[in-house]
mmCIF file of N, CA and C in Angstrom:
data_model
loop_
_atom_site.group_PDB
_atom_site.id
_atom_site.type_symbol
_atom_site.label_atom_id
_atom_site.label_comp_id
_atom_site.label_asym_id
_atom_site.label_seq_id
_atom_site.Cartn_x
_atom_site.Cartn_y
_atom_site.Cartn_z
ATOM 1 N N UNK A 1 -52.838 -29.361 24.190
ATOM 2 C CA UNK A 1 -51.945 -29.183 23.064
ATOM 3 C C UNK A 1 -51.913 -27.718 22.633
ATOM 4 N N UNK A 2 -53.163 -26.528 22.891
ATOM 5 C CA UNK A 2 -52.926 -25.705 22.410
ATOM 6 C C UNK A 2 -52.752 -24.546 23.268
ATOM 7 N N UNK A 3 -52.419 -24.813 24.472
ATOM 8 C CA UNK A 3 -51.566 -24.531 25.663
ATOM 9 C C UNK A 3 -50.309 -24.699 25.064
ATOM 10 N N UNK A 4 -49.640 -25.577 24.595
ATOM 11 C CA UNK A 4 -48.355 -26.067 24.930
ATOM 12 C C UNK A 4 -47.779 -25.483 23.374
ATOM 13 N N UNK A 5 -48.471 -25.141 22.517
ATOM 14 C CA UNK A 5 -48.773 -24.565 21.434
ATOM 15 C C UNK A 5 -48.343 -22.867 21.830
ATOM 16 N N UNK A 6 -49.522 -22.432 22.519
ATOM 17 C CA UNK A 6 -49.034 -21.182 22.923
ATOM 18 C C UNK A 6 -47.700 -20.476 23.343
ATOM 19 N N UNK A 7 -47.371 -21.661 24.317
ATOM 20 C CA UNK A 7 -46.667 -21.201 25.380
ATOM 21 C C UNK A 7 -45.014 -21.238 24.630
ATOM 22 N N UNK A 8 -44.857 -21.908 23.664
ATOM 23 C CA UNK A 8 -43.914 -22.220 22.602
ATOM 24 C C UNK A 8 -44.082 -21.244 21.563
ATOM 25 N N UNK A 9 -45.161 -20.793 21.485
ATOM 26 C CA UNK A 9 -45.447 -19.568 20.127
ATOM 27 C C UNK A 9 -45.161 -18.014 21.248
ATOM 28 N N UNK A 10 -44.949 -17.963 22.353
ATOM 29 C CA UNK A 10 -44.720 -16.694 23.462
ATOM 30 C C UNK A 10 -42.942 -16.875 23.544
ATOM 31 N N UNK A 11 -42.831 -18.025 23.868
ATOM 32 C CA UNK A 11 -41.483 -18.171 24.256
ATOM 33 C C UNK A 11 -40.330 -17.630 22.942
ATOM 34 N N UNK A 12 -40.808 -17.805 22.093
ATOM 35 C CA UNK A 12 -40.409 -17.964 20.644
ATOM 36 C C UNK A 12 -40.261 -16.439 20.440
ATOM 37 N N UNK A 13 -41.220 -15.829 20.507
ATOM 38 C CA UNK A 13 -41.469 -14.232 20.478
ATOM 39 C C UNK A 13 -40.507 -13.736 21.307
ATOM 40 N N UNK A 14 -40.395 -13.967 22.606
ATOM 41 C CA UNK A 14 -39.558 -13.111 23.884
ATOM 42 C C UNK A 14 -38.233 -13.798 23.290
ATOM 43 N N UNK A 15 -37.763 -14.932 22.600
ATOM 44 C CA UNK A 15 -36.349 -15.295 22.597
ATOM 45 C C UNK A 15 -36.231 -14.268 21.351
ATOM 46 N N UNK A 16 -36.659 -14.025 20.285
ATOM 47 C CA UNK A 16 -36.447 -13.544 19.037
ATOM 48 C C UNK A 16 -36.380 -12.080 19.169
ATOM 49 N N UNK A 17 -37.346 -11.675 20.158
ATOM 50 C CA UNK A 17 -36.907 -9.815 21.028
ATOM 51 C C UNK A 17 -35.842 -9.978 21.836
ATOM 52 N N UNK A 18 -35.392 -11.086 22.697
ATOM 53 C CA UNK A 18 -34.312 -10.792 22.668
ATOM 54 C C UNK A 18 -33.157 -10.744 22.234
ATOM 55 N N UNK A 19 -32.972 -11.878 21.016
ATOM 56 C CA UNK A 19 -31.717 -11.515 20.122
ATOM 57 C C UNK A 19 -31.973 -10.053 19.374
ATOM 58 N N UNK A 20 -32.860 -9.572 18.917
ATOM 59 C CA UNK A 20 -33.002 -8.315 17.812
ATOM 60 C C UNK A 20 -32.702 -7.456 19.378
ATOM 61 N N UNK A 21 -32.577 -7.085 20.298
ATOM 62 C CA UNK A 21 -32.463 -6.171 21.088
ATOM 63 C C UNK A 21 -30.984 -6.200 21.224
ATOM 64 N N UNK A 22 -30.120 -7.379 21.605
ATOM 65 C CA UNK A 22 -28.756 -7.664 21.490
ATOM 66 C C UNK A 22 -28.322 -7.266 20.085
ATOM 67 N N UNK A 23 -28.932 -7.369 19.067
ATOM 68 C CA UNK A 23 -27.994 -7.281 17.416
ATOM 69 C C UNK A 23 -28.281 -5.543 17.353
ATOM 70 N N UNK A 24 -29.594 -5.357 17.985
ATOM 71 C CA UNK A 24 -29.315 -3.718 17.588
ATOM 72 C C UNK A 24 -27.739 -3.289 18.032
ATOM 73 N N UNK A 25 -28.067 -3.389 19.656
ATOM 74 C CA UNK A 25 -27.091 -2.970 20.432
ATOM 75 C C UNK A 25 -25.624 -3.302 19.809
ATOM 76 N N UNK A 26 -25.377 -4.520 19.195
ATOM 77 C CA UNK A 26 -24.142 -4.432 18.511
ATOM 78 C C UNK A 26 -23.758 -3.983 17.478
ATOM 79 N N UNK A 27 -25.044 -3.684 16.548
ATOM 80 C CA UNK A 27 -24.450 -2.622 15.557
ATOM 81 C C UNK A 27 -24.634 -1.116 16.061
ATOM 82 N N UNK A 28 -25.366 -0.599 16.604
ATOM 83 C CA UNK A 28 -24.930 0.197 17.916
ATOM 84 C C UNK A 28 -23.519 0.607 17.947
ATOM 85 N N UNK A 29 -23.068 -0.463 18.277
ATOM 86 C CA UNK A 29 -21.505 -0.202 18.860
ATOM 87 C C UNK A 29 -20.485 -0.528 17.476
ATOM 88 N N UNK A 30 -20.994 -1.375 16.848
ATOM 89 C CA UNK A 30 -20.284 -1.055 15.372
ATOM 90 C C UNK A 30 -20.009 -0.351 14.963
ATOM 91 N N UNK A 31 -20.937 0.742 14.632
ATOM 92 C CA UNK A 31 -21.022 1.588 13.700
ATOM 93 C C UNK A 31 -20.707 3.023 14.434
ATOM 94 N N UNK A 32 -20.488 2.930 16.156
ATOM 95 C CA UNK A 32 -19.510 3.916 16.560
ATOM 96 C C UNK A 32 -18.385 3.590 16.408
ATOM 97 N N UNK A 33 -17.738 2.617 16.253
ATOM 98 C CA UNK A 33 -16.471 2.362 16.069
ATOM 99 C C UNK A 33 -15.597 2.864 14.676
ATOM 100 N N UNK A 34 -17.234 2.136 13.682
ATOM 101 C CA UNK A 34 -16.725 3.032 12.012
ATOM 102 C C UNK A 34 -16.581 4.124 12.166
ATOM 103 N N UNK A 35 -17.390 4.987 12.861
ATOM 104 C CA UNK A 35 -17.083 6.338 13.484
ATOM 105 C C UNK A 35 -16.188 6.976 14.315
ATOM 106 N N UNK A 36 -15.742 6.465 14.818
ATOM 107 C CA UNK A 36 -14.055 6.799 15.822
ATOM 108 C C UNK A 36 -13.562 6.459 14.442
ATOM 109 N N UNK A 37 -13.108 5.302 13.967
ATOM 110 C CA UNK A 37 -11.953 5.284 12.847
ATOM 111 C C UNK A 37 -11.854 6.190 11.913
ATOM 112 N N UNK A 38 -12.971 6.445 11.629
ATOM 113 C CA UNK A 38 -12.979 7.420 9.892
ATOM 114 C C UNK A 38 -12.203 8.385 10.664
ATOM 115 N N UNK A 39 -12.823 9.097 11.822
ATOM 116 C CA UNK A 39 -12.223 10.168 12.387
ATOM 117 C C UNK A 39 -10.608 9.951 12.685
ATOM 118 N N UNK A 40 -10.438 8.743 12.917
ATOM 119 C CA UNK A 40 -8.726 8.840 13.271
ATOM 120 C C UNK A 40 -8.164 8.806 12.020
ATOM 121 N N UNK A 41 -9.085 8.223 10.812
ATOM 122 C CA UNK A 41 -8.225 8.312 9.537
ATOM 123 C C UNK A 41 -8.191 9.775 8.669
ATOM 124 N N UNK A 42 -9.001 10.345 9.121
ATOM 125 C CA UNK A 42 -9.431 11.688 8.501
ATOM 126 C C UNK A 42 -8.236 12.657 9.224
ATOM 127 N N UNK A 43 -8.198 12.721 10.408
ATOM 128 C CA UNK A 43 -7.444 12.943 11.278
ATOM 129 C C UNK A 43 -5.865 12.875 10.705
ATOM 130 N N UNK A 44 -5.192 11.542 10.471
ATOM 131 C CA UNK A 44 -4.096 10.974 9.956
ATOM 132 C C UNK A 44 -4.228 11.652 8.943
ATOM 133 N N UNK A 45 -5.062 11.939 7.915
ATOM 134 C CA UNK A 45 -4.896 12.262 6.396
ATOM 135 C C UNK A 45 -4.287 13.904 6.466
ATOM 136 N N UNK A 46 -5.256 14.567 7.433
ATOM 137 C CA UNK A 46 -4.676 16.020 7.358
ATOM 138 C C UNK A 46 -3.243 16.141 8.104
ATOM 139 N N UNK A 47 -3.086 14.978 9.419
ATOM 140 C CA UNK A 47 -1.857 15.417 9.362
ATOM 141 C C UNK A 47 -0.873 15.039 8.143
ATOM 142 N N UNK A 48 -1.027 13.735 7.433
ATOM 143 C CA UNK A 48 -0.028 13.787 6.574
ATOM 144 C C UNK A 48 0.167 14.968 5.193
ATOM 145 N N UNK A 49 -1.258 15.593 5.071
ATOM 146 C CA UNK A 49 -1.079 16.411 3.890
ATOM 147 C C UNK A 49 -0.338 18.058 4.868
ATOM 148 N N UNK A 50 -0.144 17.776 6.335
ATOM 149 C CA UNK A 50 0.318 19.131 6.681
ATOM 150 C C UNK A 50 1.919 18.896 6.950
ATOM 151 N N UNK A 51 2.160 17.524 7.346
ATOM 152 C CA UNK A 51 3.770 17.047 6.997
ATOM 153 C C UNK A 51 3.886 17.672 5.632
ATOM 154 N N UNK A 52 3.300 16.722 4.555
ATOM 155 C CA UNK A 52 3.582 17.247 3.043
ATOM 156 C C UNK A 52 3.993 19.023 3.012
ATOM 157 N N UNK A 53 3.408 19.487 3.669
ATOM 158 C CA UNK A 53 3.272 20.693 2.841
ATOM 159 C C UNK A 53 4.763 21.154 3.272
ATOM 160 N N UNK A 54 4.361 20.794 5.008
ATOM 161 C CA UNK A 54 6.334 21.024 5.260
ATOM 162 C C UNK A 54 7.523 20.708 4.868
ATOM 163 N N UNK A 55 7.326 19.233 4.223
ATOM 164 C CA UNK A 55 8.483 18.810 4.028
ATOM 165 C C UNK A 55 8.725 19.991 2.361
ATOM 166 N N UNK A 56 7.968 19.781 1.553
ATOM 167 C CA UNK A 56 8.014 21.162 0.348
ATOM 168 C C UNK A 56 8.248 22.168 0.471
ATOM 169 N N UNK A 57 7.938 22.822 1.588
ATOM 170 C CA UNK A 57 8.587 23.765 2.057
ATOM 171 C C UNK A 57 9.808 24.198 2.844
ATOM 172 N N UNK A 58 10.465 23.070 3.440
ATOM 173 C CA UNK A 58 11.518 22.648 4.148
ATOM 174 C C UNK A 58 12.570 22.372 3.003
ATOM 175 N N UNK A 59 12.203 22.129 1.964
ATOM 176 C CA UNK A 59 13.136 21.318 0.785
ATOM 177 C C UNK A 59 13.255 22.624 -0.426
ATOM 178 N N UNK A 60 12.641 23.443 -0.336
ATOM 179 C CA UNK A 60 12.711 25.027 -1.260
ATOM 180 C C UNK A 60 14.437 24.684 -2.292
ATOM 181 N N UNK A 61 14.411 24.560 -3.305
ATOM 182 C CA UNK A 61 16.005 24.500 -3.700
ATOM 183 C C UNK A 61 16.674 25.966 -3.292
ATOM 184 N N UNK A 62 16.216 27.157 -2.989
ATOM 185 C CA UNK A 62 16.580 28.080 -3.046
ATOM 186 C C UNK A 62 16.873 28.668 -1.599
ATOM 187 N N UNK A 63 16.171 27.760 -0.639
ATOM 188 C CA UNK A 63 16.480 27.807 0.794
ATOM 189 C C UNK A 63 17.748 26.900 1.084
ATOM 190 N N UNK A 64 17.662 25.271 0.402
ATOM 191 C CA UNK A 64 19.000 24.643 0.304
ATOM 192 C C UNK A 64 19.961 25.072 -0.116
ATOM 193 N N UNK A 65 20.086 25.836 -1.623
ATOM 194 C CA UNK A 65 21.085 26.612 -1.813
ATOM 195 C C UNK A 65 21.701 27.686 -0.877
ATOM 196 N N UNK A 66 20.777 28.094 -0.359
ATOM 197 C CA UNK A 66 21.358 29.556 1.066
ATOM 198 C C UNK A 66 22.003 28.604 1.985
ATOM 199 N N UNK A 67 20.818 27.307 2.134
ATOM 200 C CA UNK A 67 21.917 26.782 3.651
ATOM 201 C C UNK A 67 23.248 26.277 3.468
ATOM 202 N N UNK A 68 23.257 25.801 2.057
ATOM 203 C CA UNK A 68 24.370 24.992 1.977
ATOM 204 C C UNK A 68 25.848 26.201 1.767
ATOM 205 N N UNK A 69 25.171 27.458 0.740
ATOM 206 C CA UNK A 69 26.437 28.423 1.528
ATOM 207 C C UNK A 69 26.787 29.182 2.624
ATOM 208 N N UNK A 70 25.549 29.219 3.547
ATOM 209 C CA UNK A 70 25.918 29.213 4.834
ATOM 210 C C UNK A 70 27.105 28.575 5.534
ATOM 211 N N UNK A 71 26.801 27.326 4.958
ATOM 212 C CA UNK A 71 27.250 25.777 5.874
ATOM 213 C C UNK A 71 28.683 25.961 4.990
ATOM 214 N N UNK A 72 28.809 26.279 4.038
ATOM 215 C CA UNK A 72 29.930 25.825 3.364
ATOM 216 C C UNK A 72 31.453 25.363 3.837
ATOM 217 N N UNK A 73 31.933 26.081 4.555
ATOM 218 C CA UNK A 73 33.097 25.761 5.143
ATOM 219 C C UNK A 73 32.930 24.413 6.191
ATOM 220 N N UNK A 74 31.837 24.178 6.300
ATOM 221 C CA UNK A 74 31.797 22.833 7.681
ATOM 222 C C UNK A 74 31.337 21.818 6.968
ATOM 223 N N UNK A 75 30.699 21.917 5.748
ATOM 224 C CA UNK A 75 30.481 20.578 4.600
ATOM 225 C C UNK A 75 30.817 21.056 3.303
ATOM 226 N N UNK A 76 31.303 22.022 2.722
ATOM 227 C CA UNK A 76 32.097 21.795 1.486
ATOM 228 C C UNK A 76 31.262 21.498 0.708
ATOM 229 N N UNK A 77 30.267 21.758 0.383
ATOM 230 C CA UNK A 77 29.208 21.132 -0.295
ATOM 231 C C UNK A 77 28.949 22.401 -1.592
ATOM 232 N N UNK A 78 29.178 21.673 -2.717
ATOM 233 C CA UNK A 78 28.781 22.598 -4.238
ATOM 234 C C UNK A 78 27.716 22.570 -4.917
ATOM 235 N N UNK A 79 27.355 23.371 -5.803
ATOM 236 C CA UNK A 79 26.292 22.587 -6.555
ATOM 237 C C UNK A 79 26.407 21.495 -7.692
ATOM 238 N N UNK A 80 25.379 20.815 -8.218
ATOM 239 C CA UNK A 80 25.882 19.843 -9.150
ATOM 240 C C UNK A 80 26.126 20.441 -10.370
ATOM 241 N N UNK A 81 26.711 19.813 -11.187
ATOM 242 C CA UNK A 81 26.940 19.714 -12.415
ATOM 243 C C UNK A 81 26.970 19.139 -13.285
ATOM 244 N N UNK A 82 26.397 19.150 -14.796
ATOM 245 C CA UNK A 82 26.219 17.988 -15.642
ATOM 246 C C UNK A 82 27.576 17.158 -15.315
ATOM 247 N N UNK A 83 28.398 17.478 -15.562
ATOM 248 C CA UNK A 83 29.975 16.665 -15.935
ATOM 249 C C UNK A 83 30.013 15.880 -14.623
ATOM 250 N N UNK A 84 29.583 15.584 -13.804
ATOM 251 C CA UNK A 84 29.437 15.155 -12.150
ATOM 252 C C UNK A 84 28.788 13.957 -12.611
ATOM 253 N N UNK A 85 27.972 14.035 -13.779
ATOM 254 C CA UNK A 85 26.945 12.384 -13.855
ATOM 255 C C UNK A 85 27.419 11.652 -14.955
ATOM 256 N N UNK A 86 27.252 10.509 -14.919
ATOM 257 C CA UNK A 86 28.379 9.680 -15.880
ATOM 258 C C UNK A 86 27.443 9.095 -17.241
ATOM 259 N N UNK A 87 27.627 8.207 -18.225
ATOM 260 C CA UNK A 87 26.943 8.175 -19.125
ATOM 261 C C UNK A 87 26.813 6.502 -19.451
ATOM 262 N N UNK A 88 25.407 6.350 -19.398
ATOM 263 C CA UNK A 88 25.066 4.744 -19.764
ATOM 264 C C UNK A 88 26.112 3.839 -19.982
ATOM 265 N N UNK A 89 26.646 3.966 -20.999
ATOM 266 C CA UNK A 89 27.635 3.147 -21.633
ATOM 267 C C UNK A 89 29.314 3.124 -20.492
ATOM 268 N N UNK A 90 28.934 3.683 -19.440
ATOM 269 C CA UNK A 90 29.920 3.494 -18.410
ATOM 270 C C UNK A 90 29.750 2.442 -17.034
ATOM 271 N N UNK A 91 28.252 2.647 -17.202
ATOM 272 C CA UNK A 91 27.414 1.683 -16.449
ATOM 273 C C UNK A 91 28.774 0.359 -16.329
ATOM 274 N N UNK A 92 28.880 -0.128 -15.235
ATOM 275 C CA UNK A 92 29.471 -1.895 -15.583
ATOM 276 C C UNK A 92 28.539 -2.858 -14.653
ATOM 277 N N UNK A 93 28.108 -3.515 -15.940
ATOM 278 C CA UNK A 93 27.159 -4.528 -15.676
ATOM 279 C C UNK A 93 27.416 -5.951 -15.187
ATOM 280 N N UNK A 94 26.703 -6.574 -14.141
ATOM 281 C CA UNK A 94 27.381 -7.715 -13.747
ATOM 282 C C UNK A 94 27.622 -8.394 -15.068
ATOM 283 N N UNK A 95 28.570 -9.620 -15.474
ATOM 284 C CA UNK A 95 28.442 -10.835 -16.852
ATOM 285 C C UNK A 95 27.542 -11.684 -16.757
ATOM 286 N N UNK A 96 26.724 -12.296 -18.006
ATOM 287 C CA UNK A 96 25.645 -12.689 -17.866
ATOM 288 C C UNK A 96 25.838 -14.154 -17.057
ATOM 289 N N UNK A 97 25.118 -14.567 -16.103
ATOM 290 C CA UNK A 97 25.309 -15.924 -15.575
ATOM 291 C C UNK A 97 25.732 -16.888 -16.544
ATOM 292 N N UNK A 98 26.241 -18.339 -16.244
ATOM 293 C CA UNK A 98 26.472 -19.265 -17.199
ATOM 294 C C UNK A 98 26.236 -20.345 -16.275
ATOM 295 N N UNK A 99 24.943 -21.176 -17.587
ATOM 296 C CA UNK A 99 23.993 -22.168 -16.943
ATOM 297 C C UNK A 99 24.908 -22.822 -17.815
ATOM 298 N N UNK A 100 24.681 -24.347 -16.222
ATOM 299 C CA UNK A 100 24.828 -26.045 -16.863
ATOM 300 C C UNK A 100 23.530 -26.430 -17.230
ATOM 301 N N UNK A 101 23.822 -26.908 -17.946
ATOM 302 C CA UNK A 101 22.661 -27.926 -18.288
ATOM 303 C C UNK A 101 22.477 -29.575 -18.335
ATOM 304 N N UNK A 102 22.191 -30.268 -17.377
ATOM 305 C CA UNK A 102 22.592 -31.572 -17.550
ATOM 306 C C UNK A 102 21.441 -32.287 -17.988
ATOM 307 N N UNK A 103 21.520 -33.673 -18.159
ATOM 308 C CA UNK A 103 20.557 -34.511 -19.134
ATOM 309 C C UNK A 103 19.474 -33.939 -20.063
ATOM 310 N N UNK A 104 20.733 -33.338 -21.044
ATOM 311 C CA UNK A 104 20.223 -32.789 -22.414
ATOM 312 C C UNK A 104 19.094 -33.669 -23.173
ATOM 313 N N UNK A 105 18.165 -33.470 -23.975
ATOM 314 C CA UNK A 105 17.091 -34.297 -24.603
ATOM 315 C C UNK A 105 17.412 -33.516 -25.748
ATOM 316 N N UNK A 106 17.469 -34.261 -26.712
ATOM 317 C CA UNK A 106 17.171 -34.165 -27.953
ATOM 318 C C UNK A 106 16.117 -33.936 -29.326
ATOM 319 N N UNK A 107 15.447 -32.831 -29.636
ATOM 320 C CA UNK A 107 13.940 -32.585 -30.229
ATOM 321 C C UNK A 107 14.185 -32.692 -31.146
ATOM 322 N N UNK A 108 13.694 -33.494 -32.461
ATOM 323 C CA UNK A 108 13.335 -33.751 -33.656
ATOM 324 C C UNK A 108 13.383 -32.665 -34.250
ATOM 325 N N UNK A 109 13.625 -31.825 -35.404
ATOM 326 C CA UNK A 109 13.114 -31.264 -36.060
ATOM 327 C C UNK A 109 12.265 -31.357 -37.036
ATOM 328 N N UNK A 110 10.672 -30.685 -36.823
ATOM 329 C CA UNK A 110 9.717 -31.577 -37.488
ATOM 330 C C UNK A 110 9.291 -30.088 -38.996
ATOM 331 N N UNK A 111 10.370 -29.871 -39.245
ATOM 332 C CA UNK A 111 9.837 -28.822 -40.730
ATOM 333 C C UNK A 111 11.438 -29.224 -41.198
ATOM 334 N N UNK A 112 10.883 -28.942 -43.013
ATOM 335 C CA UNK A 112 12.043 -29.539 -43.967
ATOM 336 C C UNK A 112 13.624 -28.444 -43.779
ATOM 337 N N UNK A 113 14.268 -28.512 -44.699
ATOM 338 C CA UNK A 113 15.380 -27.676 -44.473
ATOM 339 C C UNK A 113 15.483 -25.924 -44.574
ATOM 340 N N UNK A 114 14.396 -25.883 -45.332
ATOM 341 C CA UNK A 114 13.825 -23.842 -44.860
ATOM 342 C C UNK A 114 13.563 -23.827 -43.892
ATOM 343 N N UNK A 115 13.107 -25.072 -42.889
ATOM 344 C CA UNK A 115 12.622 -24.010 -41.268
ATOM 345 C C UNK A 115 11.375 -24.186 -41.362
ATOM 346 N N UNK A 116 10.232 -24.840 -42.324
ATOM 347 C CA UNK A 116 8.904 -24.304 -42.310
ATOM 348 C C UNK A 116 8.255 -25.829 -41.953
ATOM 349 N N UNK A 117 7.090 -25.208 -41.426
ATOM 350 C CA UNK A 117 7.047 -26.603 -40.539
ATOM 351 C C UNK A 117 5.805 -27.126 -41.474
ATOM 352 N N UNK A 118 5.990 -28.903 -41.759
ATOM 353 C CA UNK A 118 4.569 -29.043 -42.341
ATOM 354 C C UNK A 118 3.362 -29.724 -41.797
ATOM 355 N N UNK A 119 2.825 -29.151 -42.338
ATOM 356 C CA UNK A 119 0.929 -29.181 -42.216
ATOM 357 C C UNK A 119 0.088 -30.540 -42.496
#
């Protein structure tokens, strides 16, 4: 029995080194992976803050203004002007929907003729 004891208390040991040798190895490889990503996201971040900077700089109002009188004769293009934008109250708004209502119910009114309800 304490043979069979042993040999179950060894086996037990070598199975349990070998899962902890497999789980290293997979966080191992986990945690290079968190590592490639950060880098591709870090990566992504500077390129988007170096787009940003271009597109702000690509968009200068004072570079648009040059191109657009450059361009002028092939797009006709002016600058704006207040009188160009129109004013709230010109807005036209769709009309408000109009609901049916079928099998109306009828609610009690439970306060006297002021409206006030009693207690």
């Amino acid at each position: 029995m304490r043979t069979f004891l042993y040999i179950l208390t060894t086996l037990s040991v070598i199975g349990l080194a070998f899962w902890a040798y497999r789980e290293n190895y997979a966080t191992q490889s986990a945690l290079a992976e968190t590592r490639s990503l950060r880098l591709e996201i870090r990566t992504a971040h500077e390129r988007l803050s170096m787009l940003k900077a271009e597109w702000a700089y690509l968009n200068r109002p004072d570079r648009l203004r040059d191109l657009a009188g450059i361009n002028f004769d092939r797009l006709g293009l002016l600058p704006l002007r207040p009188e160009q934008f129109g004013h709230v109250d010109q807005v036209a708004y769709p009309p408000a929907p109009v609901i049916e209502v079928e099998n109306v119910i009828e609610v009690a009114n439970l306060g006297d003729e002021t409206g006030e309800v009693e207690q």
